[in-house]
Amino acid sequence: MENLEEQIIQANSLDALERVRIELFGKKGALAVEFAKLKDVPGAEKKAFAEGLNTTKTHLQKVYDECYESLKKAEIERLLKAEAIDVSLYNNLNAKGALHPVMSTMDKIIDYFVALNFSIEDGPKVEDDFHNFEALNLPKNHPARDMQDTFFFHDGAVLRTHTSPVQIRTMLQQQPPIRMIAPGAVFRKDYDITHTPMFHQVEGLVVDAKDEVSFANLKSMMADFLHYMFGEVEVRFRPSFFPFTEPSAEVDISCIFCEGKGCRVCSHTGWLEVLGCGIVDPNVFKAVKYKNVSGYAFGLGVERFAMLLHKIPDLRMLFEGDTRLLEQFR
Ligand code: PHE
């Protein structure tokens, strides 16, 4: 029996202890063998024999329980140690994320207009013909539809080619006055160093009572906005054409690379085109059943702004996910 106790004490792991437990206390274990001898013990001695065995069993059980507790405790401590995290440990996997330059540029643009109390509106990327074209004074077969290389679905739906359909959706849902911007992704079949098939625009629309909104308002706001974005640049308005605005203008800033002297980026003109705008065409108000109102609208490409702000030479780089580019924006 001494020997049995020794076996328990010498078990140095929970597994070893479990094996000892089966050998001692199991159905065919050492104790069971002892108890089996009881039937051969002469009557008079049976009682003392049984008592002796029971005492031994109780004692062994107690020794076993103590060993189990202490091994269990040691095991938990071992696990805690093994799984502990040293938060002070140096590692080189601490690469931090950062906003993508297109998103941070978008945020900077949005901040300007939010401060002027513009609301932010949203619309679907899969549009119908009415919102993307028709209501914007682009009737079917109008040649100006070719200005935008459209992705068509079989059922006539399109991937929106600009954020202007959000103007229509907002005017159909709200009554004037309206001061809104609509940032978001747009899609065109285009791919070269200044075009990708998906890019982002920020649209703007201001509508108020007739004669409340003028081209002069638009002009001063765009000039102020471009100074906010690009600092000390010259701003110029060029007459242009959009079906949904009349008159329309394209806005240029003096080239921020050569300061207007002429370089490769500005095609030696000294100017960079940065946005389109104009006075909302009466046909657009007719499509949304607005009467006696006036308004202006503008639209710009966010990637183009990001390229100019960060001097990124090829627009496609913004979508290649190359960490060597993205790391520079942490
Ligand atoms: N929707 C035009 C485009 O994508 C931009 C624009 C918006 C022009 C609003 C004028 C007014 O080219």
XYZ file of C-alpha atoms and ligand atoms in Angstrom:
342
model
C 0.000 0.000 0.000
C 2.942 2.341 0.695
C 3.910 1.708 -2.845
C 0.486 2.806 -4.159
C 0.739 6.119 -2.406
C 4.204 6.549 -3.848
C 2.846 5.972 -7.340
C 0.303 8.749 -6.904
C 2.836 11.214 -5.573
C 5.270 10.488 -8.348
C 2.813 11.229 -11.167
C 4.248 14.410 -12.676
C 1.501 15.336 -15.080
C -2.268 15.175 -15.232
C -1.995 12.421 -17.832
C 0.318 10.336 -15.694
C -1.953 10.875 -12.704
C -4.941 9.720 -14.718
C -3.108 6.488 -15.588
C -2.331 5.931 -11.919
C -5.958 6.624 -11.011
C -7.136 3.878 -13.355
C -4.496 1.465 -12.052
C -5.518 2.102 -8.445
C -9.168 3.002 -8.357
C -10.398 1.492 -11.622
C -12.681 -1.528 -11.892
C -9.724 -3.877 -12.224
C -7.360 -1.670 -10.260
C -5.186 -2.503 -7.267
C -7.882 -1.598 -4.756
C -10.486 -3.713 -6.489
C -8.044 -6.629 -6.327
C -7.632 -6.108 -2.565
C -11.367 -5.873 -2.030
C -11.811 -9.098 -3.984
C -9.691 -10.877 -1.391
C -12.345 -10.097 1.235
C -14.382 -13.150 0.327
C -11.503 -15.463 1.259
C -10.803 -13.851 4.630
C -12.068 -15.938 7.580
C -15.300 -14.615 9.095
C -13.830 -13.248 12.296
C -11.244 -11.178 10.512
C -13.494 -9.871 7.748
C -14.554 -6.753 9.633
C -11.031 -5.619 10.521
C -9.800 -6.405 6.992
C -12.574 -4.378 5.381
C -12.065 -1.468 7.748
C -8.348 -1.506 7.017
C -8.996 -1.425 3.269
C -11.527 1.376 3.547
C -9.130 3.483 5.572
C -6.443 2.901 2.977
C -8.819 3.769 0.172
C -9.921 6.990 1.853
C -6.318 7.916 2.480
C -5.274 7.215 -1.114
C -8.235 9.176 -2.388
C -7.147 12.125 -0.294
C -3.578 11.908 -1.554
C -4.903 11.607 -5.085
C -7.174 14.668 -4.702
C -4.295 16.757 -3.389
C -2.013 15.723 -6.225
C -4.755 16.412 -8.749
C -5.331 19.916 -7.387
C -1.680 20.846 -7.414
C -1.050 19.435 -10.909
C -4.142 21.230 -12.221
C -2.944 24.487 -10.731
C 0.507 24.046 -12.245
C -1.051 23.285 -15.621
C -3.151 26.484 -15.551
C -0.127 28.502 -14.612
C 1.853 26.943 -17.435
C -0.894 27.823 -19.933
C -1.210 31.385 -18.687
C 2.511 31.830 -19.098
C 2.603 30.258 -22.547
C -0.290 32.314 -23.846
C 0.712 35.603 -22.281
C 1.224 38.495 -24.710
C 4.102 40.818 -24.076
C 2.621 44.107 -25.171
C 5.969 45.798 -24.895
C 7.558 43.408 -27.382
C 8.874 45.084 -30.548
C 7.523 43.749 -33.808
C 7.606 44.843 -37.413
C 4.062 43.767 -38.221
C 2.620 47.017 -36.928
C 1.816 48.384 -40.392
C -0.848 51.025 -39.893
C -3.658 51.659 -42.314
C -4.441 55.050 -43.752
C -7.178 56.685 -45.747
C -6.775 56.114 -49.471
C -5.765 59.408 -51.137
C -9.014 59.415 -53.127
C -11.023 59.156 -49.911
C -9.013 61.798 -48.057
C -9.408 64.136 -51.038
C -13.129 63.385 -51.072
C -13.283 64.186 -47.339
C -11.497 67.475 -47.874
C -13.967 68.438 -50.617
C -16.957 67.379 -48.521
C -15.693 69.386 -45.515
C -15.798 72.586 -47.555
C -19.421 72.201 -48.577
C -20.665 70.838 -45.272
C -19.302 73.989 -43.635
C -21.502 75.955 -46.081
C -24.539 73.981 -44.949
C -24.821 71.694 -47.986
C -26.538 68.358 -47.331
C -24.962 65.124 -48.555
C -27.198 63.100 -50.871
C -26.827 59.622 -52.277
C -28.216 57.601 -55.174
C -27.930 54.152 -56.763
C -24.937 53.227 -58.933
C -27.142 51.208 -61.250
C -29.345 53.903 -62.735
C -32.190 54.060 -65.196
C -32.234 56.047 -68.398
C -34.595 58.663 -66.955
C -32.354 59.744 -64.074
C -28.990 59.360 -65.796
C -29.986 60.996 -69.108
C -33.567 61.894 -69.917
C -34.354 64.162 -66.954
C -30.961 65.844 -67.414
C -32.057 67.139 -70.801
C -30.357 64.300 -72.648
C -33.179 62.845 -74.746
C -32.735 59.534 -76.558
C -30.507 59.836 -79.631
C -29.134 63.165 -78.406
C -25.549 63.380 -79.658
C -24.363 64.612 -76.258
C -24.939 61.113 -74.881
C -21.707 60.218 -76.651
C -19.821 62.530 -74.285
C -19.995 59.705 -71.759
C -19.050 56.160 -72.719
C -21.775 54.263 -70.965
C -21.838 50.733 -69.571
C -25.291 49.370 -70.438
C -27.142 46.416 -68.913
C -29.337 44.224 -71.160
C -32.530 45.620 -69.642
C -31.592 49.211 -70.452
C -30.293 50.060 -66.982
C -26.866 51.714 -66.908
C -23.969 52.137 -64.527
C -24.338 55.824 -63.742
C -21.928 57.831 -65.873
C -21.961 60.804 -63.499
C -23.389 61.878 -60.149
C -25.866 64.240 -61.829
C -28.767 61.721 -61.512
C -28.600 62.398 -57.765
C -29.641 65.993 -58.562
C -32.803 64.589 -60.151
C -33.503 62.142 -57.333
C -33.061 64.847 -54.705
C -35.292 67.354 -56.499
C -38.002 64.712 -56.929
C -37.915 63.988 -53.193
C -37.462 67.476 -51.746
C -38.810 70.934 -52.328
C -36.573 73.978 -52.866
C -34.502 75.565 -51.492
C -31.868 72.873 -52.041
C -28.190 72.946 -51.219
C -26.702 69.526 -51.781
C -23.612 67.667 -52.784
C -23.519 64.059 -54.000
C -20.177 62.306 -53.685
C -19.775 58.839 -55.171
C -18.450 56.377 -57.722
C -19.298 56.697 -61.422
C -18.479 54.497 -64.415
C -17.321 55.055 -67.991
C -15.714 52.880 -70.653
C -12.342 54.576 -70.542
C -8.824 53.498 -69.637
C -5.629 55.502 -70.066
C -3.287 57.565 -67.909
C -6.018 60.034 -67.010
C -9.061 57.694 -67.082
C -10.211 54.583 -65.240
C -13.543 52.798 -65.809
C -14.587 53.608 -62.241
C -13.847 56.936 -60.636
C -15.436 59.335 -58.186
C -17.251 62.603 -58.594
C -18.658 65.200 -56.290
C -21.789 66.818 -57.649
C -23.212 70.055 -56.317
C -26.628 71.627 -56.722
C -28.127 74.826 -55.358
C -31.758 75.688 -56.076
C -33.672 78.653 -54.729
C -36.457 81.028 -55.738
C -36.345 82.577 -59.199
C -33.535 85.132 -59.576
C -32.081 84.205 -56.169
C -29.251 82.162 -57.684
C -26.894 83.687 -60.237
C -23.847 82.784 -62.252
C -21.925 85.288 -60.110
C -22.796 83.230 -56.995
C -21.545 80.092 -58.705
C -18.398 81.789 -59.890
C -17.404 83.182 -56.516
C -18.123 79.913 -54.725
C -16.079 77.857 -57.214
C -13.164 80.295 -57.018
C -13.221 80.207 -53.216
C -13.484 76.407 -53.221
C -10.521 76.027 -55.593
C -8.391 78.338 -53.453
C -9.333 76.238 -50.429
C -8.248 73.090 -52.289
C -5.138 74.293 -54.111
C -4.002 77.476 -52.367
C -2.752 80.453 -54.376
C -3.812 79.551 -57.903
C -5.440 81.546 -60.648
C -8.961 80.472 -61.585
C -10.502 80.945 -65.006
C -13.937 80.142 -66.435
C -14.266 78.958 -70.024
C -17.600 78.737 -71.839
C -18.515 75.109 -72.384
C -21.474 72.821 -72.938
C -23.426 70.450 -70.718
C -26.987 69.464 -71.672
C -28.241 70.078 -68.123
C -26.766 73.557 -67.627
C -27.079 76.745 -69.683
C -24.852 78.685 -69.724
C -22.150 76.155 -68.895
C -18.517 76.606 -68.020
C -15.415 74.595 -67.479
C -13.149 75.868 -64.767
C -9.359 75.835 -64.976
C -6.700 76.578 -62.401
C -3.221 77.788 -63.272
C -0.955 74.723 -63.499
C 0.303 73.868 -60.028
C 3.309 72.033 -61.483
C 4.792 74.849 -63.564
C 2.866 77.791 -62.067
C 1.421 78.626 -65.450
C 4.681 78.580 -67.418
C 3.673 75.488 -69.399
C 4.742 71.892 -68.841
C 3.897 68.314 -69.854
C 1.082 67.967 -67.265
C -0.806 71.058 -68.540
C 0.039 70.239 -72.175
C 2.043 73.472 -72.256
C -1.095 75.580 -71.805
C -0.353 76.700 -68.250
C -3.893 75.674 -67.225
C -5.487 72.562 -65.726
C -9.174 71.835 -66.182
C -10.701 70.873 -62.822
C -14.495 71.090 -62.946
C -17.653 71.623 -64.940
C -20.553 73.811 -63.894
C -23.365 76.048 -65.009
C -26.827 77.446 -64.463
C -29.412 74.658 -64.288
C -31.185 74.309 -67.642
C -34.951 75.051 -67.481
C -35.623 71.639 -69.042
C -34.174 69.970 -65.954
C -36.570 71.874 -63.684
C -39.385 70.908 -66.041
C -38.486 67.213 -65.665
C -38.791 67.438 -61.865
C -41.808 69.795 -62.004
C -40.141 72.718 -60.239
C -41.595 76.136 -61.064
C -40.247 79.647 -60.495
C -36.830 78.553 -59.316
C -33.243 79.204 -60.323
C -30.184 77.153 -59.634
C -26.609 76.249 -60.372
C -24.798 72.941 -60.491
C -21.241 71.721 -60.617
C -19.403 68.447 -60.918
C -15.805 67.421 -60.419
C -13.622 64.329 -60.586
C -12.120 63.394 -57.226
C -9.236 61.341 -58.670
C -8.137 64.298 -60.743
C -8.066 66.457 -57.605
C -6.137 63.760 -55.724
C -3.593 63.471 -58.554
C -3.021 67.207 -58.597
C -2.872 67.551 -54.811
C -0.373 64.726 -54.438
C 1.409 65.062 -57.787
C 0.562 61.503 -58.851
C 1.470 61.170 -62.540
C -0.803 58.286 -63.621
C -4.408 58.074 -62.444
C -4.403 54.285 -62.691
C -1.856 54.125 -59.854
C -4.671 55.069 -57.490
C -6.369 51.729 -58.102
C -3.447 49.320 -58.318
C -3.281 48.858 -54.547
C 0.523 49.065 -54.589
C 1.503 49.492 -50.962
C 4.589 51.481 -51.949
C 2.252 54.239 -53.139
C -0.278 53.872 -50.337
C 2.384 53.846 -47.581
C 3.163 57.443 -48.446
C -0.233 58.560 -47.228
C 0.043 57.341 -43.647
N -22.021 65.685 -64.958
C -20.950 66.385 -65.608
C -19.898 65.357 -66.018
O -19.879 64.286 -65.488
C -20.326 67.411 -64.707
C -21.250 68.544 -64.405
C -22.085 68.484 -63.302
C -21.279 69.672 -65.220
C -22.930 69.537 -63.017
C -22.123 70.704 -64.949
C -22.925 70.643 -63.864
O -19.074 65.618 -66.872
